[in-house]
Amino acid sequence: MLAPTENTPARPGAKVLIVGGAGFIGSTVATACLEDGITPVILDNLSTGREEFTRDRIFYPGDMADAALLDKIFAEHPDIQAVVHCAALIVVPESVAHPLRYYRENVAKSLDLVDGLLRNGCTRLLFSSSAAIYRPGDDFTVDENSPIEALSPYARSKAILEQMLADCARAYPLRVLSLRYFNPIGADPQLRTGLQIAEPTHVLGRLIAAAQGETFQLTGTDWPTRDGSGIRDYVHVWDLARAHVLALRRFDAVLPAGGDPYTVINLGTGDGTTVRELVRAFEEVVGRPVDVRETARRPGDSAGTYTRSTRARELLGWTPTHSVADGIRDSLRWAERREEVLGPQPAQPAPGGRPGTPDRSSAAGPVAAGRGPSAC
């Protein structure tokens, strides 16, 4: 197993800047860091993130493209040793309708962030990328060397930014580890954080609504999968958070000085679950059927993928420990408690607006609507 070098964020008291740390995944990563002795510094403009998720944490409200604010953060916390970049817009159909907004928020502002890191001498970056960029193989599995075929402006914004980060890492004193998420589900098992919107549009959110009497729209039933519905790799958000901590601990071992300064790692379970199978698993957890209506594919949809990679285990020592059923149960538990923790649902920014840069998981949950039943 790889051990952390002495100057990675494994040292007691180490600080990590989490951009988008008031959203679902960012706040869960921050919690996992705290539990492992790493102090998170949160930057989030709260366009969709929640200030409640920053309680008792170092928090700076603002945009990642704000150069003066970034300089202030690094001046006040010169012991920040790495940055976790979780900020992006993620709703696939919205990206099709408003591509300019997505390229501005996801790509242009991320370059401003990287410029700020270089200016302040921060050389380690963990980037929240997406498995949505892959072209699936004939069996719908992918690894880190699979072809890229992004089918929506959202996915293309991730693919473009990965290439830009790779170019920057090879030109400047910067090392970048891109973590390609598959489909996060669940909530913090201790229910400290979860999806902050009351009516998430991703597949599990719509199933929860169906359990409350709505109809679940199964979008796309003619994919060349084993049952015609889209297939996804559903990974519990707490497993994702643990992967970030391991990546921080082992950053210098995975990307040693003098080696290739850029690499990617898939974060998925390795198991493909179709939408029909997810519906059945959900019904088993809740103990009753839900009303399902089959509909056509949506703009930006794809059949989906799941990982066949072992790189996360080999480089990070990471394997997921939570099942799809665990993710369903934790999502249901959080849905029951969400308003108790966060209060009434806040107003959402209008599509096509310019709200800044929300956490990738606070725009609509990390499992966003539109790429088949969901995207990450």
Short mmCIF file of N, CA, C and O in Angstrom, two decimals, residues 123-244:
data_model
loop_
_atom_site.label_atom_id
_atom_site.label_comp_id
_atom_site.label_asym_id
_atom_site.label_seq_id
_atom_site.Cartn_x
_atom_site.Cartn_y
_atom_site.Cartn_z
N THR A 123 0.08 23.75 -5.22
CA THR A 123 0.49 22.86 -6.30
C THR A 123 -0.30 21.57 -6.40
O THR A 123 -0.03 20.76 -7.28
N ARG A 124 -1.27 21.35 -5.51
CA ARG A 124 -2.04 20.09 -5.51
C ARG A 124 -3.52 20.39 -5.72
O ARG A 124 -4.10 21.16 -4.97
N LEU A 125 -4.12 19.71 -6.71
CA LEU A 125 -5.54 19.91 -7.01
C LEU A 125 -6.21 18.57 -7.24
O LEU A 125 -5.78 17.78 -8.06
N LEU A 126 -7.29 18.33 -6.49
CA LEU A 126 -8.20 17.22 -6.75
C LEU A 126 -9.41 17.79 -7.48
O LEU A 126 -10.07 18.69 -6.97
N PHE A 127 -9.68 17.26 -8.67
CA PHE A 127 -10.78 17.76 -9.49
C PHE A 127 -11.91 16.76 -9.54
O PHE A 127 -11.70 15.58 -9.85
N SER A 128 -13.13 17.22 -9.25
CA SER A 128 -14.32 16.38 -9.34
C SER A 128 -14.76 16.32 -10.80
O SER A 128 -15.45 17.20 -11.28
N SER A 129 -14.37 15.25 -11.47
CA SER A 129 -14.76 15.08 -12.87
C SER A 129 -15.94 14.11 -12.94
O SER A 129 -16.61 13.87 -11.93
N SER A 130 -16.19 13.56 -14.10
CA SER A 130 -17.42 12.79 -14.29
C SER A 130 -17.23 11.65 -15.27
O SER A 130 -16.58 11.81 -16.31
N ALA A 131 -17.84 10.51 -14.94
CA ALA A 131 -17.87 9.39 -15.87
C ALA A 131 -18.78 9.66 -17.05
O ALA A 131 -18.80 8.88 -18.01
N ALA A 132 -19.52 10.77 -17.02
CA ALA A 132 -20.39 11.13 -18.14
C ALA A 132 -19.60 11.44 -19.41
O ALA A 132 -20.17 11.51 -20.49
N ILE A 133 -18.28 11.59 -19.29
CA ILE A 133 -17.49 11.93 -20.47
C ILE A 133 -17.14 10.71 -21.32
O ILE A 133 -16.71 10.85 -22.46
N TYR A 134 -17.36 9.50 -20.80
CA TYR A 134 -16.91 8.30 -21.51
C TYR A 134 -17.83 7.89 -22.65
O TYR A 134 -19.04 8.07 -22.59
N ARG A 135 -17.22 7.25 -23.67
CA ARG A 135 -17.98 6.47 -24.64
C ARG A 135 -18.02 5.04 -24.11
O ARG A 135 -16.97 4.41 -23.92
N PRO A 136 -19.20 4.49 -23.84
CA PRO A 136 -19.26 3.16 -23.26
C PRO A 136 -18.80 2.09 -24.24
O PRO A 136 -18.97 2.22 -25.46
N GLY A 137 -18.21 1.03 -23.70
CA GLY A 137 -17.86 -0.11 -24.53
C GLY A 137 -19.10 -0.92 -24.86
O GLY A 137 -20.21 -0.62 -24.42
N ASP A 138 -18.92 -1.99 -25.63
CA ASP A 138 -20.06 -2.81 -26.03
C ASP A 138 -20.78 -3.40 -24.82
O ASP A 138 -21.99 -3.66 -24.87
N ASP A 139 -20.05 -3.62 -23.73
CA ASP A 139 -20.66 -4.18 -22.52
C ASP A 139 -20.97 -3.09 -21.49
O ASP A 139 -21.29 -3.40 -20.34
N PHE A 140 -20.84 -1.81 -21.90
CA PHE A 140 -21.13 -0.64 -21.07
C PHE A 140 -20.11 -0.42 -19.95
O PHE A 140 -20.33 0.42 -19.09
N THR A 141 -19.00 -1.13 -19.97
CA THR A 141 -17.96 -0.89 -18.98
C THR A 141 -16.90 0.03 -19.55
O THR A 141 -16.69 0.11 -20.77
N VAL A 142 -16.22 0.74 -18.66
CA VAL A 142 -15.16 1.66 -19.06
C VAL A 142 -14.04 1.61 -18.02
O VAL A 142 -14.25 1.21 -16.88
N ASP A 143 -12.86 1.99 -18.46
CA ASP A 143 -11.77 2.27 -17.53
C ASP A 143 -11.17 3.62 -17.90
O ASP A 143 -11.68 4.32 -18.80
N GLU A 144 -10.11 4.01 -17.22
CA GLU A 144 -9.57 5.35 -17.40
C GLU A 144 -8.99 5.58 -18.80
O GLU A 144 -8.76 6.74 -19.20
N ASN A 145 -8.76 4.51 -19.56
CA ASN A 145 -8.24 4.65 -20.92
C ASN A 145 -9.31 4.53 -21.99
O ASN A 145 -9.00 4.52 -23.18
N SER A 146 -10.58 4.44 -21.57
CA SER A 146 -11.66 4.33 -22.55
C SER A 146 -11.81 5.62 -23.35
O SER A 146 -11.46 6.71 -22.86
N PRO A 147 -12.33 5.54 -24.57
CA PRO A 147 -12.51 6.74 -25.38
C PRO A 147 -13.46 7.73 -24.72
O PRO A 147 -14.38 7.35 -23.99
N ILE A 148 -13.21 9.00 -25.00
CA ILE A 148 -14.06 10.08 -24.49
C ILE A 148 -15.09 10.43 -25.57
O ILE A 148 -14.75 10.61 -26.74
N GLU A 149 -16.34 10.51 -25.15
CA GLU A 149 -17.41 10.91 -26.07
C GLU A 149 -18.50 11.61 -25.25
O GLU A 149 -19.53 11.01 -24.92
N ALA A 150 -18.26 12.83 -24.92
CA ALA A 150 -19.21 13.59 -24.10
C ALA A 150 -20.41 13.98 -24.95
O ALA A 150 -20.25 14.57 -26.02
N LEU A 151 -21.63 13.70 -24.45
CA LEU A 151 -22.83 13.86 -25.27
C LEU A 151 -23.68 15.07 -24.90
O LEU A 151 -24.74 15.26 -25.48
N SER A 152 -23.25 15.86 -23.95
CA SER A 152 -24.02 17.05 -23.55
C SER A 152 -23.04 18.17 -23.22
O SER A 152 -21.86 17.92 -22.95
N PRO A 153 -23.52 19.42 -23.24
CA PRO A 153 -22.63 20.51 -22.82
C PRO A 153 -22.08 20.31 -21.41
O PRO A 153 -20.92 20.65 -21.15
N TYR A 154 -22.89 19.76 -20.51
CA TYR A 154 -22.36 19.47 -19.16
C TYR A 154 -21.17 18.53 -19.25
O TYR A 154 -20.09 18.82 -18.72
N ALA A 155 -21.34 17.39 -19.92
CA ALA A 155 -20.25 16.42 -20.02
C ALA A 155 -19.06 17.01 -20.77
O ALA A 155 -17.91 16.80 -20.39
N ARG A 156 -19.34 17.76 -21.84
CA ARG A 156 -18.24 18.35 -22.59
C ARG A 156 -17.48 19.37 -21.74
O ARG A 156 -16.26 19.52 -21.88
N SER A 157 -18.18 20.09 -20.87
CA SER A 157 -17.48 21.04 -20.00
C SER A 157 -16.49 20.32 -19.09
O SER A 157 -15.39 20.82 -18.82
N LYS A 158 -16.85 19.11 -18.63
CA LYS A 158 -15.93 18.32 -17.82
C LYS A 158 -14.75 17.82 -18.64
O LYS A 158 -13.59 17.87 -18.20
N ALA A 159 -15.03 17.33 -19.85
CA ALA A 159 -13.96 16.82 -20.70
C ALA A 159 -13.00 17.94 -21.10
O ALA A 159 -11.77 17.77 -21.10
N ILE A 160 -13.55 19.10 -21.46
CA ILE A 160 -12.71 20.24 -21.83
C ILE A 160 -11.82 20.65 -20.67
O ILE A 160 -10.62 20.89 -20.82
N LEU A 161 -12.43 20.72 -19.48
CA LEU A 161 -11.65 21.17 -18.33
C LEU A 161 -10.58 20.15 -17.96
O LEU A 161 -9.47 20.54 -17.57
N GLU A 162 -10.87 18.87 -18.10
CA GLU A 162 -9.82 17.88 -17.85
C GLU A 162 -8.63 18.13 -18.77
O GLU A 162 -7.48 18.08 -18.33
N GLN A 163 -8.89 18.38 -20.05
CA GLN A 163 -7.77 18.61 -20.97
C GLN A 163 -7.02 19.88 -20.61
O GLN A 163 -5.79 19.93 -20.65
N MET A 164 -7.76 20.92 -20.24
CA MET A 164 -7.10 22.17 -19.84
C MET A 164 -6.25 21.96 -18.60
O MET A 164 -5.12 22.47 -18.51
N LEU A 165 -6.76 21.20 -17.62
CA LEU A 165 -6.00 20.95 -16.41
C LEU A 165 -4.74 20.13 -16.71
O LEU A 165 -3.68 20.37 -16.13
N ALA A 166 -4.87 19.15 -17.60
CA ALA A 166 -3.69 18.37 -17.99
C ALA A 166 -2.64 19.25 -18.64
O ALA A 166 -1.44 19.15 -18.34
N ASP A 167 -3.08 20.15 -19.52
CA ASP A 167 -2.13 21.06 -20.17
C ASP A 167 -1.47 21.97 -19.15
O ASP A 167 -0.25 22.20 -19.19
N CYS A 168 -2.26 22.51 -18.23
CA CYS A 168 -1.70 23.41 -17.21
C CYS A 168 -0.72 22.67 -16.30
O CYS A 168 0.32 23.20 -15.92
N ALA A 169 -1.07 21.44 -15.92
CA ALA A 169 -0.20 20.68 -15.04
C ALA A 169 1.16 20.41 -15.69
O ALA A 169 2.18 20.35 -14.99
N ARG A 170 1.15 20.27 -17.00
CA ARG A 170 2.41 19.97 -17.69
C ARG A 170 3.19 21.22 -18.06
O ARG A 170 4.33 21.13 -18.52
N ALA A 171 2.59 22.39 -17.83
CA ALA A 171 3.28 23.64 -18.15
C ALA A 171 3.69 24.42 -16.90
O ALA A 171 4.64 25.21 -16.96
N TYR A 172 2.99 24.20 -15.79
CA TYR A 172 3.20 24.99 -14.57
C TYR A 172 3.44 24.08 -13.38
O TYR A 172 3.23 22.87 -13.46
N PRO A 173 3.89 24.64 -12.26
CA PRO A 173 4.09 23.83 -11.04
C PRO A 173 2.76 23.44 -10.40
O PRO A 173 2.34 23.99 -9.38
N LEU A 174 2.07 22.50 -11.03
CA LEU A 174 0.76 22.08 -10.58
C LEU A 174 0.63 20.59 -10.85
O LEU A 174 1.04 20.09 -11.91
N ARG A 175 0.08 19.86 -9.89
CA ARG A 175 -0.24 18.44 -10.09
C ARG A 175 -1.75 18.28 -9.87
O ARG A 175 -2.30 18.83 -8.93
N VAL A 176 -2.38 17.50 -10.76
CA VAL A 176 -3.84 17.39 -10.76
C VAL A 176 -4.23 15.92 -10.77
O VAL A 176 -3.78 15.15 -11.63
N LEU A 177 -5.10 15.56 -9.85
CA LEU A 177 -5.71 14.24 -9.82
C LEU A 177 -7.20 14.41 -10.09
O LEU A 177 -7.92 15.01 -9.30
N SER A 178 -7.66 13.92 -11.24
CA SER A 178 -9.06 14.01 -11.61
C SER A 178 -9.77 12.74 -11.17
O SER A 178 -9.40 11.63 -11.58
N LEU A 179 -10.78 12.91 -10.34
CA LEU A 179 -11.58 11.80 -9.84
C LEU A 179 -12.87 11.76 -10.65
O LEU A 179 -13.70 12.66 -10.53
N ARG A 180 -13.02 10.74 -11.47
CA ARG A 180 -14.20 10.64 -12.33
C ARG A 180 -15.30 9.88 -11.59
O ARG A 180 -15.26 8.65 -11.47
N TYR A 181 -16.26 10.64 -11.07
CA TYR A 181 -17.37 10.05 -10.34
C TYR A 181 -18.32 9.32 -11.28
O TYR A 181 -18.59 9.77 -12.38
N PHE A 182 -18.86 8.22 -10.78
CA PHE A 182 -20.00 7.62 -11.45
C PHE A 182 -21.26 8.23 -10.81
O PHE A 182 -21.38 9.45 -10.79
N ASN A 183 -22.19 7.51 -10.29
CA ASN A 183 -23.46 8.12 -9.86
C ASN A 183 -23.62 8.09 -8.35
O ASN A 183 -24.06 7.07 -7.80
N PRO A 184 -23.32 9.18 -7.68
CA PRO A 184 -23.43 9.20 -6.22
C PRO A 184 -24.89 9.12 -5.76
O PRO A 184 -25.77 9.76 -6.31
N ILE A 185 -25.10 8.34 -4.73
CA ILE A 185 -26.41 8.24 -4.09
C ILE A 185 -26.22 8.25 -2.59
O ILE A 185 -25.09 8.23 -2.09
N GLY A 186 -27.32 8.30 -1.84
CA GLY A 186 -27.24 8.21 -0.39
C GLY A 186 -27.11 9.57 0.27
O GLY A 186 -27.44 10.62 -0.29
N ALA A 187 -26.60 9.54 1.48
CA ALA A 187 -26.39 10.73 2.30
C ALA A 187 -25.32 10.38 3.33
O ALA A 187 -24.95 9.21 3.49
N ASP A 188 -24.81 11.39 4.01
CA ASP A 188 -23.95 11.12 5.15
C ASP A 188 -24.68 10.14 6.07
O ASP A 188 -25.81 10.42 6.50
N PRO A 189 -24.11 8.98 6.37
CA PRO A 189 -24.83 8.00 7.19
C PRO A 189 -25.27 8.53 8.55
O PRO A 189 -26.24 8.02 9.12
N GLN A 190 -24.60 9.57 9.06
CA GLN A 190 -25.03 10.18 10.32
C GLN A 190 -26.00 11.34 10.10
O GLN A 190 -26.36 12.05 11.04
N LEU A 191 -26.41 11.54 8.83
CA LEU A 191 -27.42 12.53 8.45
C LEU A 191 -27.02 13.95 8.85
O LEU A 191 -27.87 14.77 9.17
N ARG A 192 -25.73 14.25 8.77
CA ARG A 192 -25.29 15.62 8.98
C ARG A 192 -25.49 16.45 7.73
O ARG A 192 -25.73 17.66 7.80
N THR A 193 -25.39 15.81 6.55
CA THR A 193 -25.62 16.48 5.27
C THR A 193 -26.28 15.51 4.32
O THR A 193 -26.28 14.29 4.53
N GLY A 194 -26.85 16.05 3.26
CA GLY A 194 -27.48 15.26 2.22
C GLY A 194 -27.90 16.19 1.10
O GLY A 194 -27.51 17.37 1.07
N LEU A 195 -28.69 15.68 0.17
CA LEU A 195 -29.19 16.54 -0.90
C LEU A 195 -30.00 17.67 -0.29
O LEU A 195 -30.94 17.42 0.47
N GLN A 196 -29.65 18.89 -0.65
CA GLN A 196 -30.25 20.03 0.05
C GLN A 196 -31.54 20.53 -0.59
O GLN A 196 -32.24 21.34 0.00
N ILE A 197 -31.89 20.05 -1.77
CA ILE A 197 -33.14 20.50 -2.38
C ILE A 197 -34.24 19.51 -2.07
O ILE A 197 -34.02 18.30 -1.97
N ALA A 198 -35.44 20.02 -1.92
CA ALA A 198 -36.56 19.19 -1.47
C ALA A 198 -37.04 18.24 -2.55
O ALA A 198 -37.55 17.16 -2.25
N GLU A 199 -36.91 18.63 -3.82
CA GLU A 199 -37.43 17.81 -4.91
C GLU A 199 -36.34 17.59 -5.96
O GLU A 199 -36.40 18.14 -7.06
N PRO A 200 -35.32 16.79 -5.64
CA PRO A 200 -34.25 16.55 -6.61
C PRO A 200 -34.77 15.85 -7.85
O PRO A 200 -35.71 15.05 -7.79
N THR A 201 -34.15 16.16 -8.99
CA THR A 201 -34.64 15.64 -10.26
C THR A 201 -33.91 14.38 -10.70
O THR A 201 -34.22 13.84 -11.75
N HIS A 202 -32.93 13.92 -9.94
CA HIS A 202 -32.23 12.71 -10.33
C HIS A 202 -33.11 11.48 -10.05
O HIS A 202 -34.17 11.56 -9.43
N VAL A 203 -32.66 10.31 -10.51
CA VAL A 203 -33.51 9.13 -10.50
C VAL A 203 -33.96 8.74 -9.10
O VAL A 203 -35.14 8.43 -8.87
N LEU A 204 -33.07 8.76 -8.13
CA LEU A 204 -33.45 8.34 -6.79
C LEU A 204 -34.39 9.36 -6.14
O LEU A 204 -35.33 9.00 -5.43
N GLY A 205 -34.16 10.63 -6.42
CA GLY A 205 -35.07 11.65 -5.91
C GLY A 205 -36.47 11.49 -6.46
O GLY A 205 -37.46 11.66 -5.74
N ARG A 206 -36.56 11.13 -7.75
CA ARG A 206 -37.89 10.94 -8.33
C ARG A 206 -38.55 9.66 -7.82
O ARG A 206 -39.77 9.58 -7.71
N LEU A 207 -37.75 8.66 -7.49
CA LEU A 207 -38.31 7.46 -6.88
C LEU A 207 -38.87 7.76 -5.49
O LEU A 207 -39.92 7.24 -5.09
N ILE A 208 -38.16 8.59 -4.74
CA ILE A 208 -38.66 8.98 -3.42
C ILE A 208 -39.98 9.73 -3.57
O ILE A 208 -40.93 9.51 -2.81
N ALA A 209 -40.07 10.61 -4.58
CA ALA A 209 -41.33 11.31 -4.83
C ALA A 209 -42.42 10.32 -5.23
O ALA A 209 -43.59 10.45 -4.84
N ALA A 210 -42.05 9.28 -6.00
CA ALA A 210 -43.03 8.28 -6.40
C ALA A 210 -43.54 7.50 -5.19
O ALA A 210 -44.71 7.11 -5.13
N ALA A 211 -42.67 7.28 -4.21
CA ALA A 211 -43.11 6.59 -2.99
C ALA A 211 -44.11 7.43 -2.21
O ALA A 211 -44.85 6.90 -1.37
N GLN A 212 -44.15 8.72 -2.50
CA GLN A 212 -45.08 9.63 -1.83
C GLN A 212 -46.32 9.90 -2.69
O GLN A 212 -47.12 10.77 -2.37
N GLY A 213 -46.45 9.14 -3.79
CA GLY A 213 -47.68 9.23 -4.57
C GLY A 213 -47.53 9.73 -5.98
O GLY A 213 -48.49 9.69 -6.76
N GLU A 214 -46.36 10.24 -6.37
CA GLU A 214 -46.16 10.71 -7.74
C GLU A 214 -45.87 9.53 -8.67
O GLU A 214 -45.68 8.40 -8.22
N THR A 215 -45.82 9.80 -9.95
CA THR A 215 -45.49 8.77 -10.94
C THR A 215 -44.02 8.90 -11.32
O THR A 215 -43.54 10.00 -11.61
N PHE A 216 -43.30 7.80 -11.33
CA PHE A 216 -41.89 7.79 -11.73
C PHE A 216 -41.80 7.66 -13.24
O PHE A 216 -42.36 6.74 -13.83
N GLN A 217 -41.10 8.62 -13.86
CA GLN A 217 -40.93 8.61 -15.31
C GLN A 217 -39.65 7.85 -15.64
O GLN A 217 -38.55 8.30 -15.34
N LEU A 218 -39.80 6.68 -16.25
CA LEU A 218 -38.64 5.89 -16.67
C LEU A 218 -38.30 6.32 -18.09
O LEU A 218 -38.94 5.91 -19.06
N THR A 219 -37.28 7.17 -18.22
CA THR A 219 -36.96 7.79 -19.51
C THR A 219 -35.99 6.91 -20.29
O THR A 219 -34.86 6.72 -19.90
N GLY A 220 -36.47 6.40 -21.41
CA GLY A 220 -35.63 5.58 -22.28
C GLY A 220 -35.74 4.11 -21.93
O GLY A 220 -35.25 3.67 -20.90
N THR A 221 -36.39 3.35 -22.81
CA THR A 221 -36.55 1.91 -22.57
C THR A 221 -36.08 1.08 -23.76
O THR A 221 -36.33 -0.13 -23.81
N ASP A 222 -35.39 1.72 -24.71
CA ASP A 222 -34.95 1.02 -25.91
C ASP A 222 -33.42 1.01 -26.03
O ASP A 222 -32.88 0.87 -27.12
N TRP A 223 -32.74 1.16 -24.91
CA TRP A 223 -31.28 1.07 -24.92
C TRP A 223 -30.86 -0.39 -25.10
O TRP A 223 -31.59 -1.30 -24.70
N PRO A 224 -29.68 -0.64 -25.67
CA PRO A 224 -29.23 -2.03 -25.88
C PRO A 224 -28.65 -2.65 -24.61
O PRO A 224 -27.58 -3.26 -24.63
N THR A 225 -29.36 -2.48 -23.48
CA THR A 225 -28.95 -3.08 -22.22
C THR A 225 -29.77 -4.34 -21.97
O THR A 225 -30.64 -4.69 -22.77
N ARG A 226 -29.53 -5.01 -20.86
CA ARG A 226 -30.18 -6.29 -20.62
C ARG A 226 -31.69 -6.18 -20.43
O ARG A 226 -32.41 -7.16 -20.62
N ASP A 227 -32.19 -4.98 -20.09
CA ASP A 227 -33.64 -4.84 -19.96
C ASP A 227 -34.18 -3.60 -20.67
O ASP A 227 -35.33 -3.23 -20.49
N GLY A 228 -33.34 -2.96 -21.48
CA GLY A 228 -33.77 -1.81 -22.27
C GLY A 228 -33.67 -0.47 -21.56
O GLY A 228 -33.75 0.57 -22.22
N SER A 229 -33.48 -0.48 -20.25
CA SER A 229 -33.35 0.79 -19.53
C SER A 229 -31.88 1.14 -19.36
O SER A 229 -30.99 0.29 -19.52
N GLY A 230 -31.60 2.41 -19.06
CA GLY A 230 -30.23 2.85 -18.89
C GLY A 230 -29.54 2.12 -17.76
O GLY A 230 -30.18 1.61 -16.83
N ILE A 231 -28.22 2.06 -17.83
CA ILE A 231 -27.44 1.36 -16.81
C ILE A 231 -26.44 2.32 -16.19
O ILE A 231 -25.85 3.15 -16.89
N ARG A 232 -26.28 2.25 -14.87
CA ARG A 232 -25.43 3.18 -14.14
C ARG A 232 -24.65 2.44 -13.06
O ARG A 232 -25.01 1.33 -12.64
N ASP A 233 -23.61 3.10 -12.59
CA ASP A 233 -22.80 2.61 -11.48
C ASP A 233 -23.10 3.52 -10.30
O ASP A 233 -22.63 4.66 -10.24
N TYR A 234 -23.92 3.06 -9.36
CA TYR A 234 -24.35 3.89 -8.23
C TYR A 234 -23.40 3.70 -7.06
O TYR A 234 -23.25 2.59 -6.53
N VAL A 235 -22.75 4.78 -6.63
CA VAL A 235 -21.76 4.73 -5.56
C VAL A 235 -22.21 5.63 -4.43
O VAL A 235 -22.67 6.75 -4.64
N HIS A 236 -22.10 5.12 -3.20
CA HIS A 236 -22.56 5.87 -2.03
C HIS A 236 -21.68 7.09 -1.80
O HIS A 236 -20.46 7.03 -1.92
N VAL A 237 -22.29 8.21 -1.45
CA VAL A 237 -21.56 9.46 -1.29
C VAL A 237 -20.52 9.37 -0.17
O VAL A 237 -19.47 10.02 -0.25
N TRP A 238 -20.78 8.57 0.86
CA TRP A 238 -19.76 8.45 1.92
C TRP A 238 -18.54 7.69 1.41
O TRP A 238 -17.41 8.01 1.79
N ASP A 239 -18.74 6.71 0.54
CA ASP A 239 -17.60 6.05 -0.07
C ASP A 239 -16.81 7.03 -0.92
O ASP A 239 -15.57 7.02 -0.92
N LEU A 240 -17.51 7.90 -1.65
CA LEU A 240 -16.82 8.94 -2.42
C LEU A 240 -16.00 9.85 -1.52
O LEU A 240 -14.87 10.20 -1.82
N ALA A 241 -16.59 10.25 -0.41
CA ALA A 241 -15.90 11.15 0.52
C ALA A 241 -14.63 10.49 1.06
O ALA A 241 -13.58 11.12 1.16
N ARG A 242 -14.73 9.20 1.39
CA ARG A 242 -13.55 8.48 1.87
C ARG A 242 -12.47 8.42 0.80
O ARG A 242 -11.28 8.51 1.10
N ALA A 243 -12.88 8.29 -0.46
CA ALA A 243 -11.90 8.26 -1.54
C ALA A 243 -11.14 9.57 -1.63
O ALA A 243 -9.93 9.58 -1.90
N HIS A 244 -11.81 10.69 -1.38
CA HIS A 244 -11.12 11.98 -1.40
C HIS A 244 -10.08 12.06 -0.30
O HIS A 244 -8.97 12.58 -0.51
#
